[in-house]
Coordinates of C-alpha atoms in Angstrom, one line a residue:
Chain A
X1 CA 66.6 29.5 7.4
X2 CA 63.6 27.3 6.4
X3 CA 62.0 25.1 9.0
X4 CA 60.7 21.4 8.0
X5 CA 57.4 21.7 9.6
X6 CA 56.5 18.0 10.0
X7 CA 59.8 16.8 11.5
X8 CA 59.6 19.8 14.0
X9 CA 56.5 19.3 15.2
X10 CA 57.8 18.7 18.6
X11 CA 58.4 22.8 19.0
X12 CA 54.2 22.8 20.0
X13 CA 55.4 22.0 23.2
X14 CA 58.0 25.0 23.3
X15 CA 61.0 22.6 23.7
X16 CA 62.8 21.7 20.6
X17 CA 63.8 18.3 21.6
X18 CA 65.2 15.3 19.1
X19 CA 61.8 13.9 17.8
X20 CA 63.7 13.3 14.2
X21 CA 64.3 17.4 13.8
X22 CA 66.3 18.1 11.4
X23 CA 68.5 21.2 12.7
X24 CA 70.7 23.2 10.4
X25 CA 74.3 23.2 11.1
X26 CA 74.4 26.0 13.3
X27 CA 74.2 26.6 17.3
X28 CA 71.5 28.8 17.8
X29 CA 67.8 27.8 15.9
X30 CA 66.0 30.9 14.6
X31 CA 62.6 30.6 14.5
X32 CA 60.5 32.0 11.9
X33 CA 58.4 35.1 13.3
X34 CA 55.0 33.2 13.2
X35 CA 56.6 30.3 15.1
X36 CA 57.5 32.7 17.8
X37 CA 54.2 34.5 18.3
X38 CA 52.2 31.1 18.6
X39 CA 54.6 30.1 21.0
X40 CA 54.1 33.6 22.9
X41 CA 50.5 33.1 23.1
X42 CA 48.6 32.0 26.2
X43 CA 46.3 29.1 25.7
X44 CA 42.2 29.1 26.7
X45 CA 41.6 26.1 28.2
X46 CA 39.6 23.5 26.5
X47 CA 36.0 23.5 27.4
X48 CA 34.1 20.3 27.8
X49 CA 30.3 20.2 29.3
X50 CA 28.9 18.2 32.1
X51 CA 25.6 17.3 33.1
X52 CA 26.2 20.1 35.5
X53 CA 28.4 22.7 33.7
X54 CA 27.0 23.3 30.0
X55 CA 26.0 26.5 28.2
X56 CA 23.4 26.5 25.5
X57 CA 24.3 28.2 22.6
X58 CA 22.0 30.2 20.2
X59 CA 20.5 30.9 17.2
X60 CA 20.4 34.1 15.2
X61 CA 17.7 34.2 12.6
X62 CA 17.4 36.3 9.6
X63 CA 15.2 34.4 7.9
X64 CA 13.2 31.1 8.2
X65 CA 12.7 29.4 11.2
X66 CA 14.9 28.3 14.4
X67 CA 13.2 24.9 14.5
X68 CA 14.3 23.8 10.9
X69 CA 17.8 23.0 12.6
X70 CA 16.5 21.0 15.6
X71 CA 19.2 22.4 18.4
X72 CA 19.1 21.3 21.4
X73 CA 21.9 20.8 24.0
X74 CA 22.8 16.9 25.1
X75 CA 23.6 17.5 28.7
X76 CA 20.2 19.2 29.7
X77 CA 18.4 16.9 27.6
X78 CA 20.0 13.7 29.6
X79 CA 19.7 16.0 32.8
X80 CA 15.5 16.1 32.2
X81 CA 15.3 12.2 31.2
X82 CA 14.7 9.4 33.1
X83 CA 18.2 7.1 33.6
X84 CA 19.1 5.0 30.3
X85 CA 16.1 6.9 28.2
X86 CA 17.0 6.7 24.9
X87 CA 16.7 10.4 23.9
X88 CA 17.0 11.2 20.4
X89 CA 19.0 14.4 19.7
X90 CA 19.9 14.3 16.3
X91 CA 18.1 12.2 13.3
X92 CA 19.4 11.7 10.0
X93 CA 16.3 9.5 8.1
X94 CA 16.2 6.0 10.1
X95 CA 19.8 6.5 11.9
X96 CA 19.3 8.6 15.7
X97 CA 22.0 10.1 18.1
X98 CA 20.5 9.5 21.6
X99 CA 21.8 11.2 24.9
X100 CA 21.5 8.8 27.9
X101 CA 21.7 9.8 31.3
X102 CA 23.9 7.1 32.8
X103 CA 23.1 6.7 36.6
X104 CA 22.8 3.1 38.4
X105 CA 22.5 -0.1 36.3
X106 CA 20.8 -0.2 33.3
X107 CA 18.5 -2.7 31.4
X108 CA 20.1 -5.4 29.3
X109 CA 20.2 -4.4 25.4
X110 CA 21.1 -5.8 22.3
X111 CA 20.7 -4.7 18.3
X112 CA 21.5 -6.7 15.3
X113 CA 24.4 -4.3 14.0
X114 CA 26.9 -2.2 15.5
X115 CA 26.4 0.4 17.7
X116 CA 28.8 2.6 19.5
X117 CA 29.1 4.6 22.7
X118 CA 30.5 8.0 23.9
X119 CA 31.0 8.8 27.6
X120 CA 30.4 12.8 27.9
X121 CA 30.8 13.0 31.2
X122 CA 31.2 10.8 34.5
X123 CA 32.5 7.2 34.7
X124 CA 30.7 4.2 32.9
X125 CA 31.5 0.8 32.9
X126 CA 29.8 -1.5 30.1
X127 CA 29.6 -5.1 30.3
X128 CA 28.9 -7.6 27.5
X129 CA 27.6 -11.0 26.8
X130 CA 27.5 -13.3 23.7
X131 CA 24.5 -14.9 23.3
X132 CA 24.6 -18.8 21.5
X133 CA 21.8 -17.1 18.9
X134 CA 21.4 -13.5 18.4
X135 CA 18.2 -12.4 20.1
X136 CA 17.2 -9.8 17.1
X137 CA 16.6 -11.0 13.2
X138 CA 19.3 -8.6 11.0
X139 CA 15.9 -7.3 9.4
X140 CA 15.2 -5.7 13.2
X141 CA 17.1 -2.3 13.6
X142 CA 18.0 -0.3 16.8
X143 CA 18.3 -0.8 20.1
X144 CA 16.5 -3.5 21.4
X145 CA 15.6 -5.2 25.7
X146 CA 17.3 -8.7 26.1
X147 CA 15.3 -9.4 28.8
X148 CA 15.9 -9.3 32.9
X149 CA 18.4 -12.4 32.9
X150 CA 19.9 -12.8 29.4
X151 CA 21.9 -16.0 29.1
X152 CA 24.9 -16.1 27.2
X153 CA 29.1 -16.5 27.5
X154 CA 30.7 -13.6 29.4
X155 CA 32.6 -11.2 26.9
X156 CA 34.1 -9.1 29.0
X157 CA 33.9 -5.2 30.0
X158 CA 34.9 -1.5 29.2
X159 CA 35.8 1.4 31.6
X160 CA 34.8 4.8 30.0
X161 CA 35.5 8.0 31.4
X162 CA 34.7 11.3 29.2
X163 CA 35.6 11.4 25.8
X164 CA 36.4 7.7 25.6
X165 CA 34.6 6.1 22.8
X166 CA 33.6 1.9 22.9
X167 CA 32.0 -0.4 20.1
X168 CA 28.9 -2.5 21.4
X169 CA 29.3 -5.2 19.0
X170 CA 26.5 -6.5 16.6
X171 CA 24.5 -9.2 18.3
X172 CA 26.3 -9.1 21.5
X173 CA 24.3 -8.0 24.6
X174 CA 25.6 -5.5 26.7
X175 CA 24.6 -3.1 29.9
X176 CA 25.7 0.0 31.7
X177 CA 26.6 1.0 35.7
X178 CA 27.3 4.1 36.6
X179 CA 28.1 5.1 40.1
X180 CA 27.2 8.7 39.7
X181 CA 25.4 10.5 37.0
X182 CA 26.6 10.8 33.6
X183 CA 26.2 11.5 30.4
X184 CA 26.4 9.3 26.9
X185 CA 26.2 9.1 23.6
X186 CA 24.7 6.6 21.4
X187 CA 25.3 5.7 17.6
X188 CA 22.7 3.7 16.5
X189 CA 19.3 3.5 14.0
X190 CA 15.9 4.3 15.5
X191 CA 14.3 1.4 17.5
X192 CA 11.8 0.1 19.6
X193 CA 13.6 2.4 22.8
X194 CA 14.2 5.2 21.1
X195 CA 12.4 8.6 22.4
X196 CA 11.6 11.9 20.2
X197 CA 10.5 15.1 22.3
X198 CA 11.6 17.3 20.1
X199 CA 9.2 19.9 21.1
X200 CA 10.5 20.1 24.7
X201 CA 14.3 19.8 23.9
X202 CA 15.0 22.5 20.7
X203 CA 15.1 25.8 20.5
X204 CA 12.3 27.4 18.7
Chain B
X1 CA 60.6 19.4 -14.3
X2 CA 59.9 16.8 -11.3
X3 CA 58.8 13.5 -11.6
X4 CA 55.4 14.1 -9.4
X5 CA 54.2 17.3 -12.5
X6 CA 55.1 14.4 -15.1
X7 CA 53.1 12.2 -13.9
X8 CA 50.0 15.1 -13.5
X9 CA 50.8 16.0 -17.0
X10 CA 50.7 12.5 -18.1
X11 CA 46.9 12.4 -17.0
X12 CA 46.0 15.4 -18.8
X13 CA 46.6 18.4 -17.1
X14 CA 47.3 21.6 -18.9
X15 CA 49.9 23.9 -17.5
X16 CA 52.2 26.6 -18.6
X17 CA 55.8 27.0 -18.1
X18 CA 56.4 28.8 -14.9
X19 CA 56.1 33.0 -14.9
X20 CA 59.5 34.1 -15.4
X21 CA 59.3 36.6 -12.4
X22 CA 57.0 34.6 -9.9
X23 CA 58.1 31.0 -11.1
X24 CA 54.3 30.0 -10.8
X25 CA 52.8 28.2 -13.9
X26 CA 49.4 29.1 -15.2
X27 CA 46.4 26.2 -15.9
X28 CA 44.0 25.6 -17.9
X29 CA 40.9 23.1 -16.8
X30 CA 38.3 23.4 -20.2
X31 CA 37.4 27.1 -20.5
X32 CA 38.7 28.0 -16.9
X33 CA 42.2 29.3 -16.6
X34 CA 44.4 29.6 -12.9
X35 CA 47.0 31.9 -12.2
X36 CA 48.3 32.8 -9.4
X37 CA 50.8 36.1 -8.5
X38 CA 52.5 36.8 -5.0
X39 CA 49.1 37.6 -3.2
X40 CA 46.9 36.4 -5.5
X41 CA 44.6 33.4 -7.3
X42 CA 42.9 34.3 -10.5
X43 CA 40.2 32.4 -12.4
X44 CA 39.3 33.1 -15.4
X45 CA 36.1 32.3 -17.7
X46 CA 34.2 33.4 -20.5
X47 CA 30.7 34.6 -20.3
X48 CA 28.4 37.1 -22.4
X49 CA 30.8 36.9 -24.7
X50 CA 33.4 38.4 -22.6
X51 CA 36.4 37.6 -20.4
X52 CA 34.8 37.2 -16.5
X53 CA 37.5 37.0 -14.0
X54 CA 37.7 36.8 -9.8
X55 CA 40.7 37.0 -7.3
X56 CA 40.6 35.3 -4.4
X57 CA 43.7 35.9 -2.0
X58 CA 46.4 33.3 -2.4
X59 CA 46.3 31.9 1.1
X60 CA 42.8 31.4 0.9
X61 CA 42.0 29.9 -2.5
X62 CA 44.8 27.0 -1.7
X63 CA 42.8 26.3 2.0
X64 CA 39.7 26.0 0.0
X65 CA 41.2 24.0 -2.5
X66 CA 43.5 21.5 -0.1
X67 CA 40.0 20.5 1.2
X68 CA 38.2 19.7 -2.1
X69 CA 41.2 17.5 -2.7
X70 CA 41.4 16.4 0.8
X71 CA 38.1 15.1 0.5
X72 CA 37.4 13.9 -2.7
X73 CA 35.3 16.5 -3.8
X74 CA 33.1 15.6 -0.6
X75 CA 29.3 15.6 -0.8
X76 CA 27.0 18.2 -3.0
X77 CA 28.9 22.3 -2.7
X78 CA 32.2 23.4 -1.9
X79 CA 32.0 26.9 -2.7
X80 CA 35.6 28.3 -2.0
X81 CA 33.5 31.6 -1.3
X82 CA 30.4 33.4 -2.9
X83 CA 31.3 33.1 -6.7
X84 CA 33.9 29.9 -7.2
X85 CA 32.9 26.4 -6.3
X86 CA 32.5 22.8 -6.7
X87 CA 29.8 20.1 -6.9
X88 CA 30.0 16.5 -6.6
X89 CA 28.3 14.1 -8.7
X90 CA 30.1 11.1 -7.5
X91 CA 32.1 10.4 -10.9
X92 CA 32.1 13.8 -12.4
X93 CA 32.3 17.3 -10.6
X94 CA 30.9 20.6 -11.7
X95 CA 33.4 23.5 -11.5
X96 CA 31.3 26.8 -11.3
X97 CA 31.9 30.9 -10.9
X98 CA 29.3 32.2 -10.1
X99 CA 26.6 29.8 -10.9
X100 CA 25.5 29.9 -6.9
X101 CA 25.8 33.6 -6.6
X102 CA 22.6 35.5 -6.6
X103 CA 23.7 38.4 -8.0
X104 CA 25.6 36.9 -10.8
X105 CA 23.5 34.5 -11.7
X106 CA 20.5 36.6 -12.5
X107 CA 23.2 39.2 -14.6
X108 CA 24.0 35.7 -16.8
X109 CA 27.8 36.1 -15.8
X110 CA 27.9 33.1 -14.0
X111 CA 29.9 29.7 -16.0
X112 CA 29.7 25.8 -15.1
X113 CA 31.8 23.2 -16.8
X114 CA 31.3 19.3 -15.6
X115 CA 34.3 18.0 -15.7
X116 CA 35.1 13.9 -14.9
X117 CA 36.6 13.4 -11.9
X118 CA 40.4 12.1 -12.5
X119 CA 41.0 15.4 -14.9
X120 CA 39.6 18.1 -12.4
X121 CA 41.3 16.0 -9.3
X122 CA 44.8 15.7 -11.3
X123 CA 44.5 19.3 -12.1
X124 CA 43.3 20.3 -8.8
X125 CA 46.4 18.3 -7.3
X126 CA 49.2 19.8 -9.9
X127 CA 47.9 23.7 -8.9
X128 CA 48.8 22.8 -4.7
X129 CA 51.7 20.6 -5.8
X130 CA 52.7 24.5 -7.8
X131 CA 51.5 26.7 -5.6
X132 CA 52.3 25.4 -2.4
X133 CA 54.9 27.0 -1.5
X134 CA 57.7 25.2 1.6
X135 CA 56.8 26.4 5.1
X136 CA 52.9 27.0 4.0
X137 CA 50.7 24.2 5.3
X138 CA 47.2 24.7 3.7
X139 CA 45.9 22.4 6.3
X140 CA 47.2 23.7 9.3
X141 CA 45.1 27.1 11.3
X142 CA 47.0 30.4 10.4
X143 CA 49.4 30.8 13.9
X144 CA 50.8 27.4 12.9
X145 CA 51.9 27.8 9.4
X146 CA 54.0 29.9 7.6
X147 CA 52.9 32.6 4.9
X148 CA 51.1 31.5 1.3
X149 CA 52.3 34.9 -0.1
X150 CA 55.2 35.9 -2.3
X151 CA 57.5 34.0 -5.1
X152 CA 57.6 30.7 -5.7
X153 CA 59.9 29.0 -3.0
X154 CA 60.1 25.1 -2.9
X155 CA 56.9 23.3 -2.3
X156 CA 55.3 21.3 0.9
X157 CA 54.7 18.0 -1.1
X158 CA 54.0 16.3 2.3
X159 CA 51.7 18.7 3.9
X160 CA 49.0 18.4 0.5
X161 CA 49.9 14.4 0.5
X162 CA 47.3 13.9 3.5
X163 CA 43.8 12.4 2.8
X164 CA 40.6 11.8 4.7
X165 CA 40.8 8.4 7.5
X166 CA 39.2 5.7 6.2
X167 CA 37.9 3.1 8.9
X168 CA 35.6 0.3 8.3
X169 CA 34.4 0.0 12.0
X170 CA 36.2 1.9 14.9
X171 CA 40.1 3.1 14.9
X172 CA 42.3 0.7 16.6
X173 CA 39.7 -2.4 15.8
X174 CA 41.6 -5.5 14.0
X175 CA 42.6 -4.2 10.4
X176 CA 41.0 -1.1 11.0
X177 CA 42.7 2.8 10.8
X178 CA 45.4 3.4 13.7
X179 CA 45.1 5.2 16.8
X180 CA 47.0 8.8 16.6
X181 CA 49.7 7.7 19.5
X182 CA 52.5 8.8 16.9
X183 CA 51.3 12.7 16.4
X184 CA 52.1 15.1 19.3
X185 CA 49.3 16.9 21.6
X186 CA 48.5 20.3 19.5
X187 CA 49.3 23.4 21.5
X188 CA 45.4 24.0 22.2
X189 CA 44.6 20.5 23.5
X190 CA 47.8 20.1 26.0
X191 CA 45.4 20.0 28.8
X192 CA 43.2 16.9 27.5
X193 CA 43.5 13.8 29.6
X194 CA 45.6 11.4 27.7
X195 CA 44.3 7.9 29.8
X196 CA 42.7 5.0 27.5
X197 CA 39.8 3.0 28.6
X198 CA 39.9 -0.3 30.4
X199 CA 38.8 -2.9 27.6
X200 CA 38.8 -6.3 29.4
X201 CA 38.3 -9.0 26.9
X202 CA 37.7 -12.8 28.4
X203 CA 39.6 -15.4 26.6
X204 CA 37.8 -16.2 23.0
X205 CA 36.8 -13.0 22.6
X206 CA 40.1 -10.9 21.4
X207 CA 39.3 -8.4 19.2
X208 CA 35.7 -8.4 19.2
X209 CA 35.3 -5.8 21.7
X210 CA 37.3 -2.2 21.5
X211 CA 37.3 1.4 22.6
X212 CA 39.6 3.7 22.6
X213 CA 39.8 7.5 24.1
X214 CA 37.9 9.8 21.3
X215 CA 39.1 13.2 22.9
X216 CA 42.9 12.4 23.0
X217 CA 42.8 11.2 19.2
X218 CA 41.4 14.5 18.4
X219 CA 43.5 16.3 20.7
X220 CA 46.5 14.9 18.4
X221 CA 45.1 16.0 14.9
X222 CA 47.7 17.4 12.6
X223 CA 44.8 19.0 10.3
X224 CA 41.9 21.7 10.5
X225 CA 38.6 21.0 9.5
X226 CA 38.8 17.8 8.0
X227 CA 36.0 15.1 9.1
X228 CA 37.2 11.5 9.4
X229 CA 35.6 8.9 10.3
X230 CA 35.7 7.0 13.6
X231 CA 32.6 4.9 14.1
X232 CA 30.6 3.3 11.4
X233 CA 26.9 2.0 11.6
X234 CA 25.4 0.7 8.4
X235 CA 25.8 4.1 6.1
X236 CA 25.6 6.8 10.0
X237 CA 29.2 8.1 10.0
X238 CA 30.3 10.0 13.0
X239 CA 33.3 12.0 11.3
X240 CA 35.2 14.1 14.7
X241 CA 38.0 17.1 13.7
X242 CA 39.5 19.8 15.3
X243 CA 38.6 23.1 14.0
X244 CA 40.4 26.4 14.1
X245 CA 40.4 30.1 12.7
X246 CA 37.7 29.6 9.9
X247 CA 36.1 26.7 7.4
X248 CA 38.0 27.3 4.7
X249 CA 34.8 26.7 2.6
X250 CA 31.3 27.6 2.8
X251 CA 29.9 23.9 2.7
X252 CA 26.5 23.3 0.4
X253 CA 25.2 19.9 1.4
X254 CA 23.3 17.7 -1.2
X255 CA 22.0 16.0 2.3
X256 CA 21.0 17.5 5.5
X257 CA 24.5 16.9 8.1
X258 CA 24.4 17.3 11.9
X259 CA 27.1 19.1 14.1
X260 CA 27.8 18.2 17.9
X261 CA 29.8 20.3 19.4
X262 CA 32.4 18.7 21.3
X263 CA 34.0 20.9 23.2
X264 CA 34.2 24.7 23.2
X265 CA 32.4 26.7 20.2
X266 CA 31.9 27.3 17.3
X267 CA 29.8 30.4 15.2
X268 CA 28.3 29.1 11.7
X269 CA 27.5 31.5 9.4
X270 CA 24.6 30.0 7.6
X271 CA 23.4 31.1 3.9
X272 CA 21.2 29.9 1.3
X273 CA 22.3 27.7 -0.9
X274 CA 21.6 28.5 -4.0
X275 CA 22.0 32.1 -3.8
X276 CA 24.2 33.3 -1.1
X277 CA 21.7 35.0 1.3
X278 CA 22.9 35.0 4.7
X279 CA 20.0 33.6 6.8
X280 CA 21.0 32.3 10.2
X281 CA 24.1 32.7 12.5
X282 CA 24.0 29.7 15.1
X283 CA 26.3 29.4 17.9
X284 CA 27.5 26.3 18.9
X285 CA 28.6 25.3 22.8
X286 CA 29.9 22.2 24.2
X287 CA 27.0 20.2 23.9
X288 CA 25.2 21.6 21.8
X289 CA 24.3 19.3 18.9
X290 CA 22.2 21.1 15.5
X291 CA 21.2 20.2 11.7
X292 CA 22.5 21.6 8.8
X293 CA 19.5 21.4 6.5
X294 CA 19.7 20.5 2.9
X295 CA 19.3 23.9 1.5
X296 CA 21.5 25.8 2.8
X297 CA 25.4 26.7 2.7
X298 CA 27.4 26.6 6.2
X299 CA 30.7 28.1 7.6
X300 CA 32.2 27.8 10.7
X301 CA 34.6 30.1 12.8
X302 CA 36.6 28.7 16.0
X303 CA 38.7 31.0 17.6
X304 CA 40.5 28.1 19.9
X305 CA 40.9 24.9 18.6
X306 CA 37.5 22.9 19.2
X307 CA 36.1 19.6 18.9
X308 CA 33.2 19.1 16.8
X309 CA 31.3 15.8 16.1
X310 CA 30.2 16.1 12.1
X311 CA 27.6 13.3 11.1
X312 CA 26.8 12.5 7.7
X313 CA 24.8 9.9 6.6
X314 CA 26.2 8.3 3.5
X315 CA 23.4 6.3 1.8
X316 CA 24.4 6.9 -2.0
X317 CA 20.8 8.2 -3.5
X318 CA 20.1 10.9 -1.2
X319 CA 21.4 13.5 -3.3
X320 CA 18.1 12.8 -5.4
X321 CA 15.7 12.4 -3.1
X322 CA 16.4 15.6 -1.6
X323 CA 16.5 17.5 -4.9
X324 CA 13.3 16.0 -6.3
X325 CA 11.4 17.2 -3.1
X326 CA 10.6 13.5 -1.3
X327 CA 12.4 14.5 1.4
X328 CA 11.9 17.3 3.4
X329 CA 15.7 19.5 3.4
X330 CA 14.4 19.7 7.4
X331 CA 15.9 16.5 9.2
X332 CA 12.2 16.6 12.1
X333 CA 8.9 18.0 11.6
X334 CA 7.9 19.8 15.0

């Protein structure tokens, strides 16, 4: 028999349950020989890093050198910064990744365009304000301070635990807590706060 | 004939009637020709005055070629392996055999033909809407899908019918792309926490803040290897998939790219670009985050599904700058 592959896709889970299946007109299913060996196979769990369980990985060059692709791993570079340095671990012209140790409360920031966040490990709440006038001119990029006591209307907050993924909004102003150390990502363009030590964090 | 080849012949494309013992049809795209047999995709060109050809196994060639359609040709190489390939021009596309190939090259085998991009896209489409066959996913890793080999047998129209997310912000933001809630868990990522974030918007500000959980929407991908993007700043594209077995292309960039690695690894094979000549091997852990200079050719192997965070920078006239030497194809000077 032939198997629609879409409308079974609820066999992943090993069950063949109603999610819209189409089954033949017979009592017993028979699955097609690969569908029974990826069902036969034990799963390796999926492998996420922490600030306190990573593994570099490696390089091996033939020719050329191990510094042209800048490697470096974002959990030991957040575990040998400062909390809330901006750490830049990847650069593409003027836009950065930076890896943030989260731990305590942070400063108050703000850029003129969108930025987002990525919680790699630990818990992270962000809070945001609107400001009546954004506090950088649209010709200013990156991450810029907001000041100890920025006034503006209270937006609202996130909770991010690993893996979940938050806009901070153009113009708005927003800060981190964390409770215990973590680790984030940041998607921005390279600014006033942003930190290059290459040299210390890539493999050469 | 179906309506869907109709409508591919109707823009152009040249094919055959189908083989009277495979049932496969045989097409032409200027001086290349496709054919394909039970294990088997052959191209065909003319150089030194003589008929060139390469085989490239069945299975293969239509994984290669499901991601050049996939992604619209993508940016700069998509070599399908060492001798057959595409390059992007934005607007017209270079189909080459050999052209990137040391070896070939310098023996003056090699054949490119620019081609606009409608014609080589239509064409491109008709040969997986042929040669697909039913219960053969081209996108899916090789335990999940059913064989590419043998007779013509049906077709998987809605397996090639998938295309690259586009989102204008962040998934799940007002008129932006949806969240994945629909697609089931894949078998490799059962044991990724499902939860959402908290998002607490105060009253006038619905909408204007969002988040959503990044590792779940992965864990749900239908597809292999195939970028799409989920947060947008300026022209910085973060562009997440799920990758298993191996690229089914060895990727040239007209840019430089980075890779971080999202969860488990990944081994890149890493080649130069122009010529072939394998010239790093860099393995990638959770964590780890690298560049893919401008000059050279990548592909990645990932024995269990894996995560991986694949940035591209999308500012139209870097193909250019790179090629005319102001930029360095190195991303930091250290």
């Amino acid at each position: 028999m032939s198997v629609n592959i879409e409308l079974c896709s609820a066999w992943f889970n090993g069950i063949l349950i109603d999610k819209g299946c189409i089954v033949p007109n017979t009592d017993v299913v028979t699955l097609p020989n690969w569908r029974k060996t990826m069902e036969k196979n034990k799963v390796k769990a999926t492998k996420f890093g922490s600030l306190n369980d990573y593994e570099k990985g490696s390089i091996q060059i033939i020719s050329g050198k191990a510094s042209n692709y800048a490697f470096s791993n974002i959990f030991e570079v957040a575990a040998q910064s400062a909390p809330y340095e901006k750490s830049v671990v990847g650069m593409n012209l003027k836009f950065v990744i930076e890896s943030l140790k989260a731990e305590g409360v942070s400063p108050w920031f703000t850029a003129s365009h969108d930025e987002f966040v990525v919680v790699m490990d630990g818990e992270v709440r962000v809070d945001y304000l609107k400001p009546d006038q954004p506090l950088i001119s649209e010709d200013k990029e990156g991450t810029h301070l907001a000041g100890d006591n920025p006034q503006g209307k209270k937006m609202g907050y996130a909770v991010l635990k690993q893996g979940h993924q938050a806009i901070l909004p153009a113009g708005s102003i927003y800060r981190f807590d964390a409770v215990t150390p973590g680790v984030m990502l940041i998607q921005t363009i390279k600014g006033p706060l942003s930190v290059e030590k290459w040299q210390s964090i890539c493999i050469q | 004939m179906d309506k869907k080849f109709e409508e591919y012949l109707a823009a152009g494309v040249q094919a055959g009637e189908p083989d009277t013992l495979t049932g496969y049809r045989t097409f032409r795209l200027g001086q290349f020709q496709f054919e394909r047999d039970e294990y088997f995709a052959k191209i065909t060109w003319h150089a030194k005055g003589e008929e060139r050809s390469h085989l490239m196994s069945a299975d293969a060639f239509l994984r290669a070629l499901m991601r050049d359609v996939a992604w619209g040709f993508f940016y700069g190489w998509v070599n399908f392996d060492d001798v057959i390939g595409t390059r992007n021009h934005y607007g017209n596309v270079d189909l080459y055999a050999g052209t990137f190939n040391g070896v070939l090259k310098e023996a003056g085998v090699d054949y490119t033909e620019n081609f606009e991009t409608p014609l080589i896209m239509a064409t491109f489409k008709a040969i997986l809407h042929d040669w697909v066959n039913e219960g053969f996913d081209p996108f899916a890793a090789p335990e999940e899908t059913g064989s590419a080999f043998g007779n013509k047998d049906g077709n998987n129209e809605e397996a090639i019918d998938r295309y690259r997310i586009a989102t204008k912000r962040m998934p799940s933001m007002p008129d932006d792309s949806p969240l994945r809630n629909d697609l089931p868990v894949n078998r490799h990522f059962e044991d990724v926490p499902q939860d959402e974030p908290e998002i607490h918007c105060e009253p006038g500000f619905e909408g204007q803040l969002g988040g959503f959980n990044l590792f779940k929407y992965l864990s749900r991908s239908d597809v292999t290897w195939n970028p799409s993007v989920t947060s947008v700043c300026k022209e910085s594209l973060f562009c997440p998939t799920t990758e298993e077995y191996i690229l089914p292309i060895f990727h040239g960039n007209d840019r430089v790219e980075w890779f971080l690695q999202l969860s488990d690894e990944i081994t890149w094979d890493v080649a130069d670009k122009s010529d072939g000549r394998p010239i790093a091997r860099v393995i990638m852990k959770a964590g780890d985050i690298a560049a893919m200079p401008a000059d050279i050719r990548h592909q990645g192997y990932s024995t269990k599904r894996s995560m991986l965070l694949v940035w591209e920078n999308a500012t139209p006239n870097l193909p250019e700058r790179y090629e005319s030497g102001e930029l360095s194809p190195y991303p930091v000077a250290f």
